[in-house]
Short mmCIF file of C-alpha atoms in Angstrom, two decimals:
data_model
loop_
_atom_site.label_atom_id
_atom_site.label_comp_id
_atom_site.label_asym_id
_atom_site.label_seq_id
_atom_site.Cartn_x
_atom_site.Cartn_y
_atom_site.Cartn_z
CA MET M 1064 2.17 -8.75 -1.54
CA SER M 1065 1.16 -5.67 0.41
CA GLY M 1066 2.35 -4.11 3.66
CA PHE M 1067 5.28 -5.73 5.42
CA PHE M 1068 7.27 -8.53 3.86
CA SER M 1069 6.50 -12.03 5.06
CA SER M 1070 9.23 -14.15 6.58
CA LYS M 1071 9.70 -16.04 3.30
CA GLU M 1072 13.31 -15.84 2.22
CA ARG M 1073 12.46 -15.04 -1.40
CA ASP M 1074 10.72 -11.88 -0.17
CA PHE M 1075 13.75 -10.79 1.85
CA GLU M 1076 16.09 -11.40 -1.07
CA GLU M 1077 14.69 -8.42 -2.97
CA LEU M 1078 15.08 -6.33 0.17
CA VAL M 1079 18.72 -7.30 0.73
CA TYR M 1080 19.72 -6.69 -2.89
CA ARG M 1081 17.70 -3.52 -3.50
CA GLY M 1082 20.87 -1.49 -3.05
CA VAL M 1083 19.27 1.88 -2.30
CA GLU M 1084 18.52 3.25 1.15
CA SER M 1085 15.24 5.13 1.55
CA ASP M 1086 12.76 6.36 4.13
CA GLU M 1087 11.84 2.69 4.70
CA LEU M 1088 15.18 0.90 4.33
CA ASP M 1089 18.66 1.14 5.85
CA TYR M 1090 21.75 -1.09 5.58
CA LYS M 1091 24.45 -1.79 8.15
CA THR M 1092 27.62 -3.86 7.86
CA HIS M 1093 28.03 -7.09 9.81
CA MET M 1094 28.15 -6.66 13.59
CA SER M 1095 27.50 -8.43 16.86
CA TRP M 1096 25.05 -7.04 19.39
CA ASN M 1097 27.15 -8.39 22.27
CA SER M 1098 30.30 -6.52 21.21
CA MET M 1099 28.65 -3.28 20.05
CA PRO M 1100 29.57 -0.19 22.11
CA ARG M 1101 26.76 1.72 23.75
CA SER M 1102 27.01 4.52 21.19
CA ALA M 1103 26.50 2.05 18.32
CA LYS M 1104 23.42 0.67 20.02
CA GLY M 1105 22.17 4.24 20.40
CA LYS M 1106 22.64 4.82 16.67
CA LEU M 1107 20.72 1.65 15.91
CA LEU M 1108 17.93 2.80 18.21
CA ARG M 1109 17.77 6.16 16.42
CA HIS M 1110 17.07 4.40 13.12
CA LEU M 1111 14.43 2.13 14.65
CA VAL M 1112 12.61 5.02 16.33
CA ALA M 1113 12.74 7.06 13.12
CA PHE M 1114 11.22 4.19 11.10
CA ALA M 1115 8.49 3.62 13.69
CA ASN M 1116 7.60 7.32 13.72
CA THR M 1117 7.34 7.46 9.93
CA ARG M 1118 5.91 4.54 7.96
CA GLY M 1119 7.73 1.59 9.46
CA GLY M 1120 10.66 0.00 7.67
CA TYR M 1121 13.55 -2.41 7.56
CA LEU M 1122 17.12 -2.33 8.86
CA VAL M 1123 19.32 -4.96 7.20
CA ILE M 1124 22.55 -6.01 8.94
CA GLY M 1125 25.16 -7.71 6.78
CA VAL M 1126 25.42 -5.30 3.83
CA GLY M 1127 28.42 -2.98 3.78
CA GLU M 1128 29.27 0.03 1.62
CA ASP M 1129 31.83 0.16 -1.18
CA GLN M 1130 34.36 2.99 -1.63
CA PHE M 1131 31.65 5.16 -3.18
CA GLY M 1132 29.22 4.69 -0.31
CA ASN M 1133 26.92 2.29 -2.17
CA PRO M 1134 25.46 -0.57 -0.07
CA ASN M 1135 26.50 -3.49 -2.27
CA LEU M 1136 29.00 -5.49 -0.20
CA TYR M 1137 26.94 -8.56 0.66
CA THR M 1138 29.06 -10.08 3.39
CA GLY M 1139 26.22 -11.37 5.52
CA VAL M 1140 26.77 -12.13 9.20
CA SER M 1141 28.29 -15.10 10.97
CA ALA M 1142 26.17 -17.57 12.92
CA GLU M 1143 27.55 -16.11 16.14
CA GLU M 1144 26.70 -12.54 15.08
CA ALA M 1145 23.19 -13.56 14.05
CA GLY M 1146 22.64 -15.37 17.35
CA SER M 1147 23.70 -12.31 19.34
CA PHE M 1148 20.59 -10.42 18.23
CA ASP M 1149 18.30 -12.09 20.72
CA PRO M 1150 14.90 -10.33 20.48
CA SER M 1151 14.39 -10.26 24.24
CA ALA M 1152 17.81 -8.81 25.07
CA VAL M 1153 17.72 -6.33 22.20
CA GLY M 1154 14.14 -5.30 22.95
CA ASN M 1155 14.77 -4.80 26.66
CA PHE M 1156 17.71 -2.50 25.97
CA LEU M 1157 16.13 -0.46 23.18
CA ASN M 1158 12.75 0.02 24.81
CA SER M 1159 14.33 1.19 28.06
CA TYR M 1160 15.26 4.38 26.16
CA VAL M 1161 11.98 5.06 24.37
CA GLU M 1162 8.25 5.37 25.07
CA PRO M 1163 6.00 3.76 24.02
CA ALA M 1164 7.84 0.53 23.20
CA ILE M 1165 8.76 -0.04 19.54
CA ASP M 1166 6.92 -2.88 17.79
CA PHE M 1167 9.53 -4.82 15.81
CA THR M 1168 10.64 -8.33 14.94
CA ILE M 1169 14.09 -9.72 14.10
CA GLU M 1170 14.43 -12.08 11.12
CA ARG M 1171 17.52 -14.12 10.19
CA PRO M 1172 16.99 -15.28 6.59
CA ILE M 1173 19.65 -17.07 4.54
CA ILE M 1174 19.92 -15.38 1.13
CA ARG M 1175 22.15 -16.88 -1.56
CA GLY M 1176 24.06 -18.88 1.01
CA LYS M 1177 24.63 -15.99 3.44
CA ARG M 1178 22.78 -15.14 6.61
CA TYR M 1179 21.46 -11.65 7.39
CA VAL M 1180 19.80 -10.01 10.36
CA ILE M 1181 16.76 -7.94 9.42
CA PHE M 1182 14.82 -5.69 11.79
CA VAL M 1183 11.19 -5.33 10.67
CA ILE M 1184 9.79 -2.19 12.30
CA LYS M 1185 6.09 -1.39 12.35
CA PRO M 1186 4.72 2.18 12.43
CA PHE M 1187 3.36 3.43 15.73
CA LYS M 1188 -0.25 2.46 16.46
CA THR M 1189 -1.37 5.14 18.90
CA LEU M 1190 1.32 7.57 20.03
CA PRO M 1191 4.62 8.49 18.33
CA HIS M 1192 7.79 7.29 20.03
CA VAL M 1193 9.88 9.72 22.08
CA CYS M 1194 13.35 9.07 23.49
CA THR M 1195 13.42 9.20 27.27
CA HIS M 1196 17.21 9.09 27.84
CA THR M 1197 20.35 10.27 26.08
CA ILE M 1198 22.95 7.92 24.61
CA GLU M 1199 26.32 9.55 23.90
CA GLY M 1200 25.08 12.06 21.35
CA GLU M 1201 23.30 9.46 19.20
CA ILE M 1202 19.88 10.05 20.74
CA GLN M 1203 18.63 12.90 22.89
CA SER M 1204 16.04 12.77 25.65
CA GLY M 1205 12.66 14.27 24.72
CA VAL M 1206 13.24 14.07 20.96
CA PHE M 1207 10.97 12.55 18.29
CA TYR M 1208 13.08 11.06 15.49
CA ILE M 1209 11.73 10.62 11.95
CA ARG M 1210 12.96 9.02 8.74
CA THR M 1211 13.31 11.26 5.67
CA VAL M 1212 13.21 10.51 1.94
CA GLU M 1213 16.96 11.25 1.91
CA ALA M 1214 17.43 8.13 4.09
CA SER M 1215 18.30 10.22 7.15
CA SER M 1216 17.14 9.46 10.70
CA ARG M 1217 16.94 12.83 12.41
CA PRO M 1218 14.85 14.80 14.93
CA ALA M 1219 11.49 16.16 13.83
CA ARG M 1220 12.32 19.86 14.00
CA ARG M 1221 9.97 21.49 11.51
CA ALA M 1222 6.42 22.54 12.36
CA LEU M 1223 4.96 20.45 9.53
CA GLU M 1224 6.84 17.37 10.70
CA MET M 1225 5.50 17.70 14.24
CA GLN M 1226 2.05 18.43 12.84
CA ASP M 1227 2.22 15.22 10.79
CA LEU M 1228 3.11 13.18 13.88
CA ILE M 1229 0.19 14.70 15.78
CA ARG M 1230 -2.20 14.19 12.87
CA ARG M 1231 -1.31 10.52 12.50
CA ALA M 1232 -1.57 9.96 16.26
CA MET M 1233 -5.04 11.53 16.30
CA ARG M 1234 -6.10 9.46 13.28
CA ASN M 1235 -4.88 6.25 14.93
CA GLU M 1236 -6.70 7.06 18.14
CA ARG M 1237 -9.86 7.88 16.19
CA GLU M 1238 -9.70 4.66 14.21
CA THR M 1239 -9.08 2.58 17.34
CA LEU M 1240 -12.01 4.19 19.14
CA GLY M 1241 -14.18 3.73 16.08
CA ARG M 1242 -13.44 0.02 15.91
CA VAL M 1243 -14.25 -0.40 19.61
CA LEU M 1244 -17.53 1.48 19.26
CA ARG M 1245 -18.47 -0.48 16.14
CA GLY M 1246 -17.87 -3.74 17.95
CA ILE M 1247 -20.15 -2.65 20.81
CA LEU M 1248 -22.88 -1.28 18.55
CA TYR M 1249 -22.81 -4.23 16.16
CA GLU M 1250 -23.47 -6.53 19.11
CA ASN M 1251 -26.62 -4.50 19.80
CA GLY M 1252 -27.75 -4.72 16.17
CA SER M 1253 -27.07 -1.08 15.30
CA ILE M 1254 -24.45 0.67 13.21
CA PRO M 1255 -22.69 3.92 14.14
CA SER M 1256 -23.43 6.96 11.97
CA GLY M 1257 -19.87 8.25 11.70
CA ASP M 1258 -16.63 6.52 10.90
CA SER M 1259 -17.52 6.11 7.21
CA HIS M 1260 -14.00 5.87 5.85
CA ILE M 1261 -13.00 3.13 8.29
CA ARG M 1262 -16.07 1.03 7.51
CA CYS M 1263 -15.53 1.47 3.78
CA ALA M 1264 -11.89 0.44 4.20
CA ASP M 1265 -12.95 -2.62 6.21
CA ALA M 1266 -15.37 -3.71 3.48
CA ILE M 1267 -12.74 -3.30 0.77
CA GLU M 1268 -10.17 -5.19 2.84
CA GLU M 1269 -12.58 -8.08 3.40
CA SER M 1270 -13.38 -8.20 -0.32
CA GLU M 1271 -9.68 -8.26 -1.20
CA HIS M 1272 -8.98 -11.00 1.32
CA TYR M 1273 -11.84 -13.08 -0.08
CA PHE M 1274 -10.39 -12.72 -3.59
CA ARG M 1275 -6.88 -13.68 -2.52
CA ARG M 1276 -8.08 -16.63 -0.51
CA ARG M 1277 -10.32 -18.01 -3.26
CA THR M 1278 -7.70 -17.56 -5.99
CA SER M 1279 -4.65 -18.50 -3.85
CA SER M 1280 -2.97 -15.27 -4.93
CA PHE M 1281 -1.65 -13.81 -1.68
CA ASP M 1282 1.88 -13.23 -3.02
CA LEU M 1283 1.04 -12.50 -6.67
CA PRO M 1284 1.00 -9.02 -8.24
CA GLN M 1285 -2.49 -7.70 -8.84
CA ILE M 1286 -4.48 -4.83 -10.28
CA LYS M 1287 -6.82 -3.33 -7.71
CA PHE M 1288 -9.46 -0.71 -8.52
CA THR M 1289 -11.89 0.54 -5.88
CA VAL M 1290 -14.54 3.23 -5.51
CA GLU M 1291 -15.31 4.50 -2.03
CA PRO M 1292 -18.33 6.80 -1.42
CA SER M 1293 -18.09 9.60 1.11
CA HIS M 1294 -20.69 8.03 3.39
CA PHE M 1295 -21.42 4.48 4.51
CA SER M 1296 -25.07 3.43 4.52
CA PRO M 1297 -25.86 -0.33 4.38
CA GLY M 1298 -28.96 -1.12 2.34
CA GLU M 1299 -28.70 2.09 0.32
CA PHE M 1300 -29.45 0.06 -2.82
CA SER M 1301 -31.21 -3.22 -3.49
CA ILE M 1302 -29.54 -6.15 -5.24
CA GLU M 1303 -31.85 -5.58 -8.22
CA GLN M 1304 -30.67 -1.97 -8.43
CA LEU M 1305 -27.06 -3.15 -8.40
CA LYS M 1306 -27.70 -5.63 -11.21
CA LYS M 1307 -29.56 -3.11 -13.32
CA THR M 1308 -26.97 -0.37 -13.02
CA VAL M 1309 -24.05 -2.72 -13.77
CA PHE M 1310 -25.67 -3.84 -17.01
CA GLN M 1311 -26.59 -0.27 -17.96
CA SER M 1312 -23.04 0.95 -17.38
CA LEU M 1313 -21.15 -1.48 -19.61
CA ARG M 1314 -19.94 -0.40 -23.04
CA PRO M 1315 -19.20 -3.20 -25.52
CA ASP M 1316 -16.33 -1.25 -27.06
CA ILE M 1317 -14.46 -0.69 -23.76
CA ARG M 1318 -13.69 -3.85 -21.84
CA PHE M 1319 -13.65 -3.04 -18.21
CA LEU M 1320 -15.75 -6.07 -17.36
CA GLN M 1321 -15.94 -8.92 -19.83
CA LYS M 1322 -19.33 -10.17 -20.98
CA SER M 1323 -19.11 -13.36 -18.95
CA GLU M 1324 -18.25 -11.32 -15.85
CA THR M 1325 -21.72 -9.77 -15.71
CA GLU M 1326 -23.14 -13.09 -14.53
CA ALA M 1327 -22.72 -12.19 -10.89
CA LEU M 1328 -24.29 -13.82 -7.86
CA PRO M 1329 -25.97 -12.02 -4.96
CA THR M 1330 -24.35 -12.23 -1.54
CA PRO M 1331 -25.52 -10.69 1.74
CA GLY M 1332 -25.24 -6.97 1.03
CA SER M 1333 -23.52 -7.19 -2.37
CA LEU M 1334 -23.34 -8.49 -5.90
CA ARG M 1335 -20.18 -10.45 -6.67
CA TYR M 1336 -18.49 -12.13 -9.60
CA ILE M 1337 -15.34 -14.23 -9.26
CA SER M 1338 -13.43 -16.53 -11.59
CA THR M 1339 -10.77 -18.78 -10.10
CA ASN M 1340 -9.61 -19.66 -13.63
CA THR M 1341 -8.89 -16.14 -14.87
CA LYS M 1342 -8.35 -14.90 -11.31
CA ARG M 1343 -10.55 -11.85 -11.65
CA MET M 1344 -13.26 -10.55 -9.35
CA TRP M 1345 -15.54 -7.59 -8.87
CA GLN M 1346 -17.93 -6.82 -6.03
CA PHE M 1347 -20.60 -4.12 -5.83
CA PHE M 1348 -21.95 -3.44 -2.34
CA ASP M 1349 -25.36 -2.10 -1.38
CA THR M 1350 -23.48 0.80 0.24
CA GLY M 1351 -22.20 1.93 -3.18
CA ILE M 1352 -18.67 0.58 -2.72
CA PHE M 1353 -17.21 -1.02 -5.84
CA CYS M 1354 -14.12 -3.29 -5.95
CA PHE M 1355 -12.28 -4.89 -8.85
CA PHE M 1356 -9.28 -7.25 -8.60
CA ALA M 1357 -7.25 -9.09 -11.23
CA VAL M 1358 -4.06 -11.10 -10.90
CA ILE M 1359 -1.23 -9.95 -13.17
CA SER M 1360 -0.02 -13.19 -14.72
CA GLU M 1361 2.91 -11.77 -16.70
CA GLU M 1362 6.14 -10.20 -15.50
CA LYS M 1363 5.82 -7.38 -18.05
CA VAL M 1364 2.76 -5.22 -18.69
CA ASN M 1365 2.35 -2.68 -21.48
CA PHE M 1366 1.78 0.74 -19.95
CA ASP M 1367 -0.87 1.41 -22.60
CA ASP M 1368 -2.92 -1.38 -21.00
CA ILE M 1369 -2.85 0.51 -17.71
CA VAL M 1370 -3.97 3.65 -19.54
CA LYS M 1371 -6.83 1.79 -21.21
CA LEU M 1372 -7.86 0.28 -17.89
CA SER M 1373 -7.97 3.75 -16.34
CA ALA M 1374 -10.12 5.01 -19.20
CA ALA M 1375 -12.49 2.05 -18.98
CA ALA M 1376 -12.76 2.28 -15.18
CA VAL M 1377 -13.57 6.00 -15.16
CA GLU M 1378 -16.05 5.59 -18.03
CA PHE M 1379 -17.74 2.70 -16.25
CA CYS M 1380 -17.95 4.53 -12.91
CA SER M 1381 -19.34 7.72 -14.43
CA LYS M 1382 -22.21 5.69 -15.90
CA LEU M 1383 -22.61 3.42 -12.87
CA TYR M 1384 -23.06 6.14 -10.28
CA THR M 1385 -25.06 8.39 -12.57
CA ALA M 1386 -27.49 5.49 -13.03
CA LEU M 1387 -27.76 5.33 -9.23
CA ASN M 1388 -28.62 9.07 -9.18
CA TRP M 1389 -25.47 9.81 -7.20
CA HIS M 1390 -24.64 12.79 -9.37
CA GLU M 1391 -23.01 14.92 -6.64
CA GLU M 1392 -21.85 12.26 -4.18
CA LEU M 1393 -18.07 12.50 -3.74
CA LEU M 1394 -16.34 9.29 -4.79
CA THR M 1395 -12.74 8.24 -4.13
CA LEU M 1396 -11.39 6.26 -7.09
CA ARG M 1397 -8.17 4.31 -6.42
CA LEU M 1398 -6.10 2.39 -8.92
CA GLU M 1399 -3.33 0.25 -7.43
CA ILE M 1400 -0.74 -2.27 -8.46
CA ILE M 1401 -0.21 -4.72 -5.60
CA ASN M 1402 3.38 -5.97 -5.29
CA PRO M 1403 4.57 -3.63 -8.07
CA ALA M 1404 8.23 -4.61 -7.67
CA ALA M 1405 7.36 -7.94 -9.33
CA VAL M 1406 5.99 -6.21 -12.44
CA LYS M 1407 7.74 -4.23 -15.18
CA LEU M 1408 5.85 -1.67 -17.25
CA ILE M 1409 6.81 -1.56 -20.93
CA ASP M 1410 6.69 1.64 -22.92
CA CYS M 1411 8.12 1.99 -26.42
CA GLY M 1412 10.16 -1.18 -25.90
CA GLN M 1413 11.73 0.05 -22.66
CA ASP M 1414 11.23 -1.60 -19.28
CA PHE M 1415 10.35 0.54 -16.25
CA THR M 1416 10.51 -0.78 -12.69
CA PHE M 1417 9.05 0.24 -9.34
CA ASP M 1418 11.85 0.76 -6.82
CA ALA M 1419 9.96 1.78 -3.68
CA ASN M 1420 8.29 -0.24 -0.95
CA GLY M 1421 4.56 -0.86 -0.69
CA ASN M 1422 1.91 -0.61 -3.39
CA CYS M 1423 1.83 1.64 -6.43
CA ARG M 1424 -1.28 3.79 -5.93
CA SER M 1425 -3.16 6.52 -7.76
CA GLU M 1426 -6.23 8.29 -6.39
CA ILE M 1427 -8.74 10.95 -7.41
CA ILE M 1428 -11.82 12.29 -5.59
CA ARG M 1429 -14.66 13.39 -7.89
CA SER M 1430 -18.44 13.30 -8.16
CA ALA M 1431 -20.18 11.20 -10.81
CA ALA M 1432 -21.10 14.41 -12.62
CA ASP M 1433 -17.43 15.47 -12.66
CA LEU M 1434 -16.37 12.06 -13.95
CA ALA M 1435 -18.90 12.21 -16.78
CA SER M 1436 -17.96 15.73 -17.86
CA GLY M 1437 -14.18 15.27 -17.67
CA LYS M 1438 -13.54 11.55 -17.88
CA GLU M 1439 -10.60 11.98 -20.27
CA SER M 1440 -8.62 14.20 -17.92
CA HIS M 1441 -9.55 12.14 -14.83
CA ALA M 1442 -8.54 8.85 -16.47
CA ALA M 1443 -5.29 10.41 -17.67
CA ARG M 1444 -4.56 11.62 -14.14
CA LEU M 1445 -5.08 8.14 -12.68
CA ALA M 1446 -2.73 6.58 -15.24
CA CYS M 1447 -0.21 9.40 -14.96
CA LYS M 1448 0.34 8.85 -11.24
CA ILE M 1449 1.00 5.16 -11.86
CA GLY M 1450 3.46 6.01 -14.62
CA GLU M 1451 5.27 8.55 -12.45
CA GLN M 1452 5.85 5.97 -9.73
CA TYR M 1453 7.40 3.68 -12.33
CA HIS M 1454 9.55 6.60 -13.58
CA ILE M 1455 8.12 6.51 -17.08
CA CYS M 1456 9.49 9.43 -19.10
CA GLY M 1457 7.64 12.74 -19.08
CA SER M 1458 7.05 12.86 -22.84
CA LYS M 1459 4.96 9.71 -22.60
CA LEU M 1460 2.94 11.05 -19.70
CA GLU M 1461 2.30 14.33 -21.47
CA ARG M 1462 0.36 12.57 -24.22
CA LEU M 1463 -1.79 10.43 -21.94
CA TYR M 1464 -4.81 12.67 -22.47
CA GLU M 1465 -4.63 11.95 -26.20
CA VAL M 1466 -4.26 8.20 -25.62
CA VAL M 1467 -7.24 8.15 -23.24
CA THR M 1468 -9.38 10.22 -25.61
CA ASN M 1469 -8.65 7.89 -28.51
CA CYS M 1470 -9.50 4.92 -26.31
CA LEU M 1471 -12.84 6.36 -25.19
CA GLU M 1472 -13.81 7.42 -28.70
CA SER M 1473 -13.01 4.06 -30.31
CA LYS M 1474 -16.00 2.06 -31.53
#
């Protein structure tokens, strides 16, 4: 499950019982919107604006703090309190104090017999949100609020914080304009020359959606590995070239793709293999984009398997793109665990969990020549970033280079 939680109650249960506030999550005790003083509504607005100006997030109402300040008093809210949070009334009040309007929804799931109110706040799409009026010291007019990793909702007062808001606003505007232009140009049978990253991302997203739809795995944890070239050029390679280079790049002693998985079928603009039984898929586009997806069927995964996958993926890609004569083309390699909170990594008999929101992601940008000359260090770096996000101990991560080297040298 990637991005925002769905409205399924089992998804919200993990959110309610996570027990740790972050830059994407905040808890509030039970309350009624109708009886809240204006200052309390202003405080609520400050959190919502801060989430929207950062990465989006969730505000859960119905979880109080114990004597030590830990959010673990799961009181829930009454039916009357839940009903008071009418989206229209709440939205009209909040968005009269901020521009542009905040994009949010209000959910009322019942978790373990108790009802909660959950605000689901999306990040801004074009411009960051600024407060236009003051509310009793809780929000100030003309201020951009942000959410910090310390779970604080405060004004953006540092130069880098304002720069980040501007950068993301410019990126959003650029992506929106790019999509509009692509739609116009595609209708005329032509493709724009710029906008490579967006078109690569679109192709990868479509490939992932196809995999999830065909394998009915929308909510299941998955391994996702992708390679994105620095430019987007449809028809760069023929289907026969794709077939030839895939076969040339496989090593029998390192199982990145299984033997049966080389029996791929051509599609318009790509070569694709998919198995609905094993729930694995790879797709190689004529633009040079490569995607690999596999459902994680077990609740616990040995971290060494992630390390071996990193080694196999880097080894495979170094051969694949060298065979295509893309020696100096910059490639973005991404290794991700989708819905990582549903998976535990095992190392030396100890379980490690992912306690943040979103996907667990590792990324490197290298040329095929760089991958071939330093595949051990690059594979170790990919695996290391995954391990760090699962809080695997440093001593294990320090010996990843050795583990990867042994894996690549095995016959």
